[in-house]
């Protein structure tokens, strides 16, 4: 059985800086060294991206007031700009953490295949959020959040680096909180007239086909091309 191990990989100057900070009982500088060298851009990107996507969860009234004051297009423009800036920072910052990685553990190789199957499920769930009248969305109500949760869990299973733990851990927590908030909103604002949505077998089949096809394109080409790692080893 492959053992889990803890392995920290720093540049030599990182050892010196951390050692000096520890000798001086300067915990704040120890934290600053880790953040400054490995994930400052990643954290900024997550704050921007997750923050703007959480407005409806934590500050829906402020969003409504903004729209009433400045218009819906103004909100969409602000939302899009902040999301794009956050995404750019996440992508670049995550890339930097991989150049100077901190390993918290080394997952067994077999978990990579488990993660690949989970991500296949995640793609189907995300697609289900957008295809009308499919039975998956009718059954689960909020498949987007469920898909993101499965996607995040899969990556946490297959990766033991600190950068991945922060990135996918934050997305997992956000998806859980978002799903709970949506379910609470559904309970607090039930429709005045309940008209069951008639699902379509064709729509459900199309959801699965599109989800699987998108997954295969991403896993077999885009993930290696843009992330630099093959999901299949």
GROMACS .gro file of C-alpha atoms in nm, residues 12-191:
model
  180
   12UNK     CA    1   1.667   2.779  -0.033
   13UNK     CA    2   1.581   3.141   0.046
   14UNK     CA    3   1.245   3.021   0.175
   15UNK     CA    4   1.415   2.801   0.433
   16UNK     CA    5   1.628   3.093   0.553
   17UNK     CA    6   1.334   3.334   0.571
   18UNK     CA    7   1.112   3.089   0.756
   19UNK     CA    8   1.393   2.991   0.992
   20UNK     CA    9   1.469   3.353   1.080
   21UNK     CA   10   1.101   3.428   1.137
   22UNK     CA   11   1.065   3.124   1.364
   23UNK     CA   12   1.380   3.215   1.558
   24UNK     CA   13   1.234   3.559   1.619
   25UNK     CA   14   0.894   3.414   1.721
   26UNK     CA   15   0.743   3.611   1.435
   27UNK     CA   16   0.443   3.400   1.337
   28UNK     CA   17   0.298   3.674   1.120
   29UNK     CA   18   0.608   3.678   0.901
   30UNK     CA   19   0.598   3.300   0.870
   31UNK     CA   20   0.245   3.325   0.735
   32UNK     CA   21   0.341   3.617   0.512
   33UNK     CA   22   0.628   3.418   0.362
   34UNK     CA   23   0.397   3.131   0.266
   35UNK     CA   24   0.129   3.361   0.129
   36UNK     CA   25   0.371   3.595  -0.043
   37UNK     CA   26   0.568   3.326  -0.220
   38UNK     CA   27   0.310   3.067  -0.305
   39UNK     CA   28  -0.043   3.190  -0.326
   40UNK     CA   29  -0.099   3.561  -0.292
   41UNK     CA   30  -0.246   3.588  -0.643
   42UNK     CA   31  -0.448   3.272  -0.593
   43UNK     CA   32  -0.602   3.406  -0.273
   44UNK     CA   33  -0.677   3.745  -0.429
   45UNK     CA   34  -0.840   3.573  -0.726
   46UNK     CA   35  -1.052   3.353  -0.501
   47UNK     CA   36  -1.165   3.652  -0.296
   48UNK     CA   37  -1.270   3.837  -0.610
   49UNK     CA   38  -1.428   3.544  -0.795
   50UNK     CA   39  -1.600   3.373  -0.503
   51UNK     CA   40  -1.689   3.705  -0.347
   52UNK     CA   41  -1.880   3.839  -0.645
   53UNK     CA   42  -2.048   3.500  -0.695
   54UNK     CA   43  -2.157   3.503  -0.330
   55UNK     CA   44  -2.336   3.837  -0.334
   56UNK     CA   45  -2.679   3.675  -0.369
   57UNK     CA   46  -2.595   3.449  -0.076
   58UNK     CA   47  -2.468   3.707   0.173
   59UNK     CA   48  -2.585   4.046   0.042
   60UNK     CA   49  -2.884   4.003  -0.187
   61UNK     CA   50  -3.041   4.327  -0.063
   62UNK     CA   51  -2.727   4.522  -0.154
   63UNK     CA   52  -2.737   4.368  -0.501
   64UNK     CA   53  -3.102   4.465  -0.541
   65UNK     CA   54  -3.032   4.821  -0.426
   66UNK     CA   55  -2.742   4.849  -0.670
   67UNK     CA   56  -2.959   4.734  -0.959
   68UNK     CA   57  -3.236   4.974  -0.864
   69UNK     CA   58  -2.991   5.261  -0.842
   70UNK     CA   59  -2.767   5.192  -1.142
   71UNK     CA   60  -2.962   4.939  -1.358
   72UNK     CA   61  -2.927   4.565  -1.421
   73UNK     CA   62  -2.677   4.609  -1.709
   74UNK     CA   63  -2.448   4.804  -1.477
   75UNK     CA   64  -2.457   4.521  -1.225
   76UNK     CA   65  -2.389   4.262  -1.495
   77UNK     CA   66  -2.094   4.466  -1.621
   78UNK     CA   67  -1.947   4.499  -1.272
   79UNK     CA   68  -2.012   4.130  -1.205
   80UNK     CA   69  -1.841   4.029  -1.529
   81UNK     CA   70  -1.535   4.250  -1.478
   82UNK     CA   71  -1.476   4.136  -1.120
   83UNK     CA   72  -1.531   3.771  -1.220
   84UNK     CA   73  -1.283   3.800  -1.507
   85UNK     CA   74  -1.019   3.968  -1.293
   86UNK     CA   75  -1.066   3.702  -1.026
   87UNK     CA   76  -1.043   3.421  -1.279
   88UNK     CA   77  -0.722   3.561  -1.430
   89UNK     CA   78  -0.567   3.591  -1.084
   90UNK     CA   79  -0.674   3.236  -0.995
   91UNK     CA   80  -0.529   3.087  -1.312
   92UNK     CA   81  -0.200   3.275  -1.288
   93UNK     CA   82  -0.168   3.237  -0.911
   94UNK     CA   83  -0.244   2.865  -0.927
   95UNK     CA   84   0.022   2.825  -1.192
   96UNK     CA   85   0.274   2.994  -0.964
   97UNK     CA   86   0.195   2.762  -0.674
   98UNK     CA   87   0.278   2.466  -0.898
   99UNK     CA   88   0.623   2.610  -0.971
  100UNK     CA   89   0.713   2.608  -0.602
  101UNK     CA   90   0.485   2.342  -0.452
  102UNK     CA   91   0.415   2.256  -0.091
  103UNK     CA   92   0.311   1.892  -0.062
  104UNK     CA   93   0.078   1.810   0.225
  105UNK     CA   94   0.040   1.447   0.114
  106UNK     CA   95   0.090   1.221  -0.186
  107UNK     CA   96  -0.242   1.058  -0.282
  108UNK     CA   97  -0.232   0.697  -0.407
  109UNK     CA   98  -0.223   0.670  -0.784
  110UNK     CA   99  -0.555   0.485  -0.785
  111UNK     CA  100  -0.739   0.794  -0.666
  112UNK     CA  101  -0.669   0.960  -1.000
  113UNK     CA  102  -0.907   0.723  -1.177
  114UNK     CA  103  -1.167   0.771  -0.904
  115UNK     CA  104  -1.133   1.146  -0.949
  116UNK     CA  105  -1.172   1.114  -1.326
  117UNK     CA  106  -1.502   0.928  -1.285
  118UNK     CA  107  -1.627   1.184  -1.034
  119UNK     CA  108  -1.542   1.468  -1.270
  120UNK     CA  109  -1.737   1.293  -1.545
  121UNK     CA  110  -2.038   1.302  -1.312
  122UNK     CA  111  -1.966   1.667  -1.234
  123UNK     CA  112  -1.975   1.761  -1.603
  124UNK     CA  113  -2.314   1.594  -1.647
  125UNK     CA  114  -2.450   1.776  -1.341
  126UNK     CA  115  -2.327   2.115  -1.461
  127UNK     CA  116  -2.475   2.062  -1.808
  128UNK     CA  117  -2.803   1.959  -1.642
  129UNK     CA  118  -2.831   2.308  -1.495
  130UNK     CA  119  -2.873   2.454  -1.843
  131UNK     CA  120  -3.074   2.199  -2.042
  132UNK     CA  121  -3.449   2.263  -2.006
  133UNK     CA  122  -3.685   1.988  -1.896
  134UNK     CA  123  -3.422   1.729  -1.812
  135UNK     CA  124  -3.505   1.489  -1.530
  136UNK     CA  125  -3.172   1.543  -1.352
  137UNK     CA  126  -3.243   1.909  -1.285
  138UNK     CA  127  -3.603   1.832  -1.194
  139UNK     CA  128  -3.487   1.579  -0.939
  140UNK     CA  129  -3.189   1.765  -0.790
  141UNK     CA  130  -3.316   2.126  -0.827
  142UNK     CA  131  -2.968   2.280  -0.819
  143UNK     CA  132  -2.731   2.051  -1.012
  144UNK     CA  133  -2.478   2.330  -1.075
  145UNK     CA  134  -2.379   2.351  -0.709
  146UNK     CA  135  -2.378   1.972  -0.681
  147UNK     CA  136  -2.155   1.948  -0.987
  148UNK     CA  137  -1.907   2.197  -0.843
  149UNK     CA  138  -1.901   2.005  -0.514
  150UNK     CA  139  -1.825   1.677  -0.693
  151UNK     CA  140  -1.561   1.851  -0.910
  152UNK     CA  141  -1.391   2.000  -0.604
  153UNK     CA  142  -1.398   1.674  -0.406
  154UNK     CA  143  -1.249   1.487  -0.703
  155UNK     CA  144  -0.956   1.727  -0.726
  156UNK     CA  145  -0.898   1.718  -0.350
  157UNK     CA  146  -0.880   1.338  -0.367
  158UNK     CA  147  -0.625   1.341  -0.649
  159UNK     CA  148  -0.403   1.630  -0.537
  160UNK     CA  149  -0.203   1.680  -0.220
  161UNK     CA  150  -0.040   2.015  -0.285
  162UNK     CA  151  -0.126   2.314  -0.069
  163UNK     CA  152  -0.228   2.524  -0.369
  164UNK     CA  153  -0.484   2.265  -0.479
  165UNK     CA  154  -0.616   2.221  -0.125
  166UNK     CA  155  -0.682   2.593  -0.097
  167UNK     CA  156  -0.824   2.631  -0.449
  168UNK     CA  157  -1.060   2.334  -0.450
  169UNK     CA  158  -1.131   2.355  -0.078
  170UNK     CA  159  -1.263   2.708  -0.119
  171UNK     CA  160  -1.479   2.605  -0.414
  172UNK     CA  161  -1.614   2.309  -0.216
  173UNK     CA  162  -1.711   2.526   0.080
  174UNK     CA  163  -1.867   2.786  -0.152
  175UNK     CA  164  -2.071   2.522  -0.336
  176UNK     CA  165  -2.199   2.375  -0.009
  177UNK     CA  166  -2.299   2.716   0.124
  178UNK     CA  167  -2.456   2.814  -0.209
  179UNK     CA  168  -2.659   2.493  -0.227
  180UNK     CA  169  -2.788   2.541   0.129
  181UNK     CA  170  -2.877   2.904   0.052
  182UNK     CA  171  -3.068   2.806  -0.262
  183UNK     CA  172  -3.263   2.535  -0.078
  184UNK     CA  173  -3.351   2.784   0.196
  185UNK     CA  174  -3.461   3.037  -0.066
  186UNK     CA  175  -3.680   2.772  -0.227
  187UNK     CA  176  -3.848   2.699   0.106
  188UNK     CA  177  -3.898   3.064   0.192
  189UNK     CA  178  -4.033   3.159  -0.151
  190UNK     CA  179  -4.251   2.874  -0.272
  191UNK     CA  180  -4.432   2.935  -0.602
   0.00000   0.00000   0.00000
